[in-house]
């Protein structure tokens, strides 16, 4: 039994000196505007995992009106989501993710992010793929106003 899921997320940049992406902090000339740590990659991944089993979305499970989730480390959200997936009798086969932004540069941090996500989920690093591209200077992403991530996952019944 296989299930596929897709997740998308976007956050705006704001004043700051780093962004949290793929569970790690990356130095940048701006920060991320968010109720949590604003990790678009982990949020997209959470939504893809939930979506694969039709379990709703991250906003339903962790409402941004709930003070418990203010500034929360998204690795904790991801861990909780994957626990729910396993409780429902499924495991991750692979996740393929894409980040779109003009800056910061993602490539130098790719391996560290994959390793971090694999570690949180307890899977092999070769099950986690992260790709990055720019928006060719077009639109809000191209103007550097924010950062976007998409994730697709395939789950297998245990
Ligand atoms: Zn988000």
PDB file of C-alpha atoms and ligand atoms in Angstrom:
ATOM      1  CA  UNK A   1       0.000   0.000   0.000  1.00  0.00           C
ATOM      2  CA  UNK A   2       1.509   3.289  -1.126  1.00  0.00           C
ATOM      3  CA  UNK A   3       0.340   6.841  -0.393  1.00  0.00           C
ATOM      4  CA  UNK A   4       1.666  10.052  -1.939  1.00  0.00           C
ATOM      5  CA  UNK A   5       1.550  13.497  -0.334  1.00  0.00           C
ATOM      6  CA  UNK A   6       2.386  17.039  -1.330  1.00  0.00           C
ATOM      7  CA  UNK A   7       3.082  20.127   0.790  1.00  0.00           C
ATOM      8  CA  UNK A   8       3.781  23.787   0.029  1.00  0.00           C
ATOM      9  CA  UNK A   9       4.799  26.643   2.296  1.00  0.00           C
ATOM     10  CA  UNK A  10       5.950  30.232   2.019  1.00  0.00           C
ATOM     11  CA  UNK A  11       7.178  32.779   4.570  1.00  0.00           C
ATOM     12  CA  UNK A  12       8.135  36.435   4.242  1.00  0.00           C
ATOM     13  CA  UNK A  13      11.558  37.759   5.137  1.00  0.00           C
ATOM     14  CA  UNK A  14      11.852  40.322   7.913  1.00  0.00           C
ATOM     15  CA  UNK A  15      14.669  41.928   9.891  1.00  0.00           C
ATOM     16  CA  UNK A  16      17.115  39.419  11.261  1.00  0.00           C
ATOM     17  CA  UNK A  17      20.460  37.740  10.777  1.00  0.00           C
ATOM     18  CA  UNK A  18      19.605  34.125   9.969  1.00  0.00           C
ATOM     19  CA  UNK A  19      16.924  31.869   8.521  1.00  0.00           C
ATOM     20  CA  UNK A  20      15.961  28.454   9.856  1.00  0.00           C
ATOM     21  CA  UNK A  21      15.694  26.030   6.980  1.00  0.00           C
ATOM     22  CA  UNK A  22      15.677  22.236   6.930  1.00  0.00           C
ATOM     23  CA  UNK A  23      16.167  22.267  10.686  1.00  0.00           C
ATOM     24  CA  UNK A  24      19.402  24.273  10.650  1.00  0.00           C
ATOM     25  CA  UNK A  25      20.213  27.982  10.977  1.00  0.00           C
ATOM     26  CA  UNK A  26      21.705  29.683   7.929  1.00  0.00           C
ATOM     27  CA  UNK A  27      23.299  33.121   8.283  1.00  0.00           C
ATOM     28  CA  UNK A  28      21.504  35.701   6.135  1.00  0.00           C
ATOM     29  CA  UNK A  29      20.955  39.463   5.924  1.00  0.00           C
ATOM     30  CA  UNK A  30      17.290  38.898   6.868  1.00  0.00           C
ATOM     31  CA  UNK A  31      15.219  36.683   9.153  1.00  0.00           C
ATOM     32  CA  UNK A  32      11.879  34.919   8.691  1.00  0.00           C
ATOM     33  CA  UNK A  33       8.517  36.348   9.734  1.00  0.00           C
ATOM     34  CA  UNK A  34       6.569  33.538  11.440  1.00  0.00           C
ATOM     35  CA  UNK A  35       4.791  32.403  14.582  1.00  0.00           C
ATOM     36  CA  UNK A  36       7.099  29.387  14.774  1.00  0.00           C
ATOM     37  CA  UNK A  37      10.758  29.361  13.691  1.00  0.00           C
ATOM     38  CA  UNK A  38       9.458  29.807  10.116  1.00  0.00           C
ATOM     39  CA  UNK A  39      11.151  26.746   8.640  1.00  0.00           C
ATOM     40  CA  UNK A  40       9.369  26.561   5.257  1.00  0.00           C
ATOM     41  CA  UNK A  41      11.078  23.330   4.300  1.00  0.00           C
ATOM     42  CA  UNK A  42       9.997  21.430   7.412  1.00  0.00           C
ATOM     43  CA  UNK A  43       6.498  22.933   7.211  1.00  0.00           C
ATOM     44  CA  UNK A  44       6.118  21.780   3.594  1.00  0.00           C
ATOM     45  CA  UNK A  45       7.395  18.343   4.612  1.00  0.00           C
ATOM     46  CA  UNK A  46       4.929  18.139   7.524  1.00  0.00           C
ATOM     47  CA  UNK A  47       2.052  19.034   5.182  1.00  0.00           C
ATOM     48  CA  UNK A  48       3.170  16.433   2.639  1.00  0.00           C
ATOM     49  CA  UNK A  49       3.297  13.723   5.330  1.00  0.00           C
ATOM     50  CA  UNK A  50      -0.123  14.688   6.704  1.00  0.00           C
ATOM     51  CA  UNK A  51      -1.559  15.010   3.210  1.00  0.00           C
ATOM     52  CA  UNK A  52      -0.411  11.522   2.223  1.00  0.00           C
ATOM     53  CA  UNK A  53      -2.739  10.032   4.852  1.00  0.00           C
ATOM     54  CA  UNK A  54      -5.461  12.712   4.517  1.00  0.00           C
ATOM     55  CA  UNK A  55      -4.775  13.820   8.099  1.00  0.00           C
ATOM     56  CA  UNK A  56      -5.328  17.527   7.489  1.00  0.00           C
ATOM     57  CA  UNK A  57      -2.568  20.119   7.561  1.00  0.00           C
ATOM     58  CA  UNK A  58       0.011  21.595   9.877  1.00  0.00           C
ATOM     59  CA  UNK A  59      -2.260  24.575  10.711  1.00  0.00           C
ATOM     60  CA  UNK A  60      -4.913  22.230  12.103  1.00  0.00           C
ATOM     61  CA  UNK A  61      -2.464  20.215  14.186  1.00  0.00           C
ATOM     62  CA  UNK A  62      -0.390  23.184  15.419  1.00  0.00           C
ATOM     63  CA  UNK A  63      -2.560  26.366  15.190  1.00  0.00           C
ATOM     64  CA  UNK A  64      -0.601  29.631  15.056  1.00  0.00           C
ATOM     65  CA  UNK A  65      -3.120  31.051  17.544  1.00  0.00           C
ATOM     66  CA  UNK A  66      -1.830  28.582  20.152  1.00  0.00           C
ATOM     67  CA  UNK A  67       0.859  30.174  22.342  1.00  0.00           C
ATOM     68  CA  UNK A  68       2.440  26.745  22.910  1.00  0.00           C
ATOM     69  CA  UNK A  69       3.719  26.919  19.335  1.00  0.00           C
ATOM     70  CA  UNK A  70       5.142  30.464  19.516  1.00  0.00           C
ATOM     71  CA  UNK A  71       8.728  30.290  18.255  1.00  0.00           C
ATOM     72  CA  UNK A  72       8.573  26.493  18.305  1.00  0.00           C
ATOM     73  CA  UNK A  73      11.417  24.478  16.764  1.00  0.00           C
ATOM     74  CA  UNK A  74       9.841  22.958  13.644  1.00  0.00           C
ATOM     75  CA  UNK A  75      11.891  19.791  14.158  1.00  0.00           C
ATOM     76  CA  UNK A  76       9.556  19.095  17.094  1.00  0.00           C
ATOM     77  CA  UNK A  77       6.520  19.566  14.837  1.00  0.00           C
ATOM     78  CA  UNK A  78       8.038  17.237  12.221  1.00  0.00           C
ATOM     79  CA  UNK A  79       8.830  14.608  14.854  1.00  0.00           C
ATOM     80  CA  UNK A  80       5.237  14.763  16.106  1.00  0.00           C
ATOM     81  CA  UNK A  81       3.815  14.538  12.586  1.00  0.00           C
ATOM     82  CA  UNK A  82       5.957  11.516  11.747  1.00  0.00           C
ATOM     83  CA  UNK A  83       4.934   9.818  15.004  1.00  0.00           C
ATOM     84  CA  UNK A  84       1.329  10.232  13.830  1.00  0.00           C
ATOM     85  CA  UNK A  85       2.208   8.739  10.437  1.00  0.00           C
ATOM     86  CA  UNK A  86       3.798   5.716  12.127  1.00  0.00           C
ATOM     87  CA  UNK A  87       0.834   5.386  14.492  1.00  0.00           C
ATOM     88  CA  UNK A  88      -1.330   5.138  11.366  1.00  0.00           C
ATOM     89  CA  UNK A  89       0.785   2.226  10.124  1.00  0.00           C
ATOM     90  CA  UNK A  90       2.944   3.941   7.513  1.00  0.00           C
ATOM     91  CA  UNK A  91       6.615   4.754   6.999  1.00  0.00           C
ATOM     92  CA  UNK A  92       8.456   7.130   4.700  1.00  0.00           C
ATOM     93  CA  UNK A  93       9.921   5.696   1.506  1.00  0.00           C
ATOM     94  CA  UNK A  94      11.322   9.005   0.273  1.00  0.00           C
ATOM     95  CA  UNK A  95      10.840  12.758   0.350  1.00  0.00           C
ATOM     96  CA  UNK A  96      11.764  15.100  -2.497  1.00  0.00           C
ATOM     97  CA  UNK A  97      11.779  18.821  -1.701  1.00  0.00           C
ATOM     98  CA  UNK A  98      12.489  22.074  -3.536  1.00  0.00           C
ATOM     99  CA  UNK A  99      13.322  25.475  -2.061  1.00  0.00           C
ATOM    100  CA  UNK A 100      12.834  28.640  -4.134  1.00  0.00           C
ATOM    101  CA  UNK A 101      14.528  31.890  -3.117  1.00  0.00           C
ATOM    102  CA  UNK A 102      17.039  34.376  -4.500  1.00  0.00           C
ATOM    103  CA  UNK A 103      19.107  34.221  -1.298  1.00  0.00           C
ATOM    104  CA  UNK A 104      20.575  32.770   0.846  1.00  0.00           C
ATOM    105  CA  UNK A 105      22.454  30.198  -1.217  1.00  0.00           C
ATOM    106  CA  UNK A 106      21.077  26.753  -0.343  1.00  0.00           C
ATOM    107  CA  UNK A 107      23.634  24.422  -1.947  1.00  0.00           C
ATOM    108  CA  UNK A 108      26.367  24.842   0.710  1.00  0.00           C
ATOM    109  CA  UNK A 109      23.861  23.736   3.377  1.00  0.00           C
ATOM    110  CA  UNK A 110      22.137  20.967   1.429  1.00  0.00           C
ATOM    111  CA  UNK A 111      23.964  18.039   3.036  1.00  0.00           C
ATOM    112  CA  UNK A 112      23.501  19.396   6.569  1.00  0.00           C
ATOM    113  CA  UNK A 113      19.758  19.896   6.024  1.00  0.00           C
ATOM    114  CA  UNK A 114      19.304  16.388   4.571  1.00  0.00           C
ATOM    115  CA  UNK A 115      21.232  14.909   7.471  1.00  0.00           C
ATOM    116  CA  UNK A 116      19.160  16.865   9.999  1.00  0.00           C
ATOM    117  CA  UNK A 117      15.826  15.786   8.488  1.00  0.00           C
ATOM    118  CA  UNK A 118      16.924  12.145   8.155  1.00  0.00           C
ATOM    119  CA  UNK A 119      17.979  12.261  11.790  1.00  0.00           C
ATOM    120  CA  UNK A 120      14.637  13.699  12.998  1.00  0.00           C
ATOM    121  CA  UNK A 121      12.701  11.051  11.051  1.00  0.00           C
ATOM    122  CA  UNK A 122      15.091   8.189  11.780  1.00  0.00           C
ATOM    123  CA  UNK A 123      15.560   7.375   8.086  1.00  0.00           C
ATOM    124  CA  UNK A 124      18.578   7.123   5.761  1.00  0.00           C
ATOM    125  CA  UNK A 125      19.959  10.290   4.175  1.00  0.00           C
ATOM    126  CA  UNK A 126      19.391   8.823   0.689  1.00  0.00           C
ATOM    127  CA  UNK A 127      15.631   8.897   1.398  1.00  0.00           C
ATOM    128  CA  UNK A 128      15.750  12.696   1.703  1.00  0.00           C
ATOM    129  CA  UNK A 129      16.283  14.904  -1.357  1.00  0.00           C
ATOM    130  CA  UNK A 130      16.539  18.706  -1.297  1.00  0.00           C
ATOM    131  CA  UNK A 131      16.840  20.814  -4.422  1.00  0.00           C
ATOM    132  CA  UNK A 132      16.983  24.587  -4.767  1.00  0.00           C
ATOM    133  CA  UNK A 133      16.385  27.137  -7.465  1.00  0.00           C
ATOM    134  CA  UNK A 134      15.817  30.880  -7.785  1.00  0.00           C
ATOM    135  CA  UNK A 135      12.732  32.570  -9.215  1.00  0.00           C
ATOM    136  CA  UNK A 136      14.816  34.299 -11.935  1.00  0.00           C
ATOM    137  CA  UNK A 137      14.185  37.686 -10.259  1.00  0.00           C
ATOM    138  CA  UNK A 138      10.448  37.478 -11.050  1.00  0.00           C
ATOM    139  CA  UNK A 139       7.572  38.109  -8.628  1.00  0.00           C
ATOM    140  CA  UNK A 140       7.706  38.298  -4.825  1.00  0.00           C
ATOM    141  CA  UNK A 141      10.286  35.521  -4.556  1.00  0.00           C
ATOM    142  CA  UNK A 142      12.388  37.149  -7.254  1.00  0.00           C
ATOM    143  CA  UNK A 143      12.313  40.467  -5.380  1.00  0.00           C
ATOM    144  CA  UNK A 144      13.630  38.629  -2.339  1.00  0.00           C
ATOM    145  CA  UNK A 145      10.507  39.202  -0.267  1.00  0.00           C
ATOM    146  CA  UNK A 146      10.234  35.639   0.938  1.00  0.00           C
ATOM    147  CA  UNK A 147      11.152  31.988   0.662  1.00  0.00           C
ATOM    148  CA  UNK A 148       9.077  29.088  -0.719  1.00  0.00           C
ATOM    149  CA  UNK A 149       9.330  25.327  -0.325  1.00  0.00           C
ATOM    150  CA  UNK A 150       7.532  22.334  -1.757  1.00  0.00           C
ATOM    151  CA  UNK A 151       7.704  18.703  -0.671  1.00  0.00           C
ATOM    152  CA  UNK A 152       6.477  15.428  -2.098  1.00  0.00           C
ATOM    153  CA  UNK A 153       6.566  12.243  -0.046  1.00  0.00           C
ATOM    154  CA  UNK A 154       5.834   8.598  -0.694  1.00  0.00           C
ATOM    155  CA  UNK A 155       4.679   6.496   2.224  1.00  0.00           C
ATOM    156  CA  UNK A 156       4.477   2.722   2.469  1.00  0.00           C
ATOM    157  CA  UNK A 157       2.264   0.682   4.763  1.00  0.00           C
ATOM    158  CA  UNK A 158       4.441  -1.079   7.356  1.00  0.00           C
TER     159      UNK A 158
HETATM  160 ZN1  LIG B   1       5.306  27.727   7.556  1.00  0.00          ZN
END
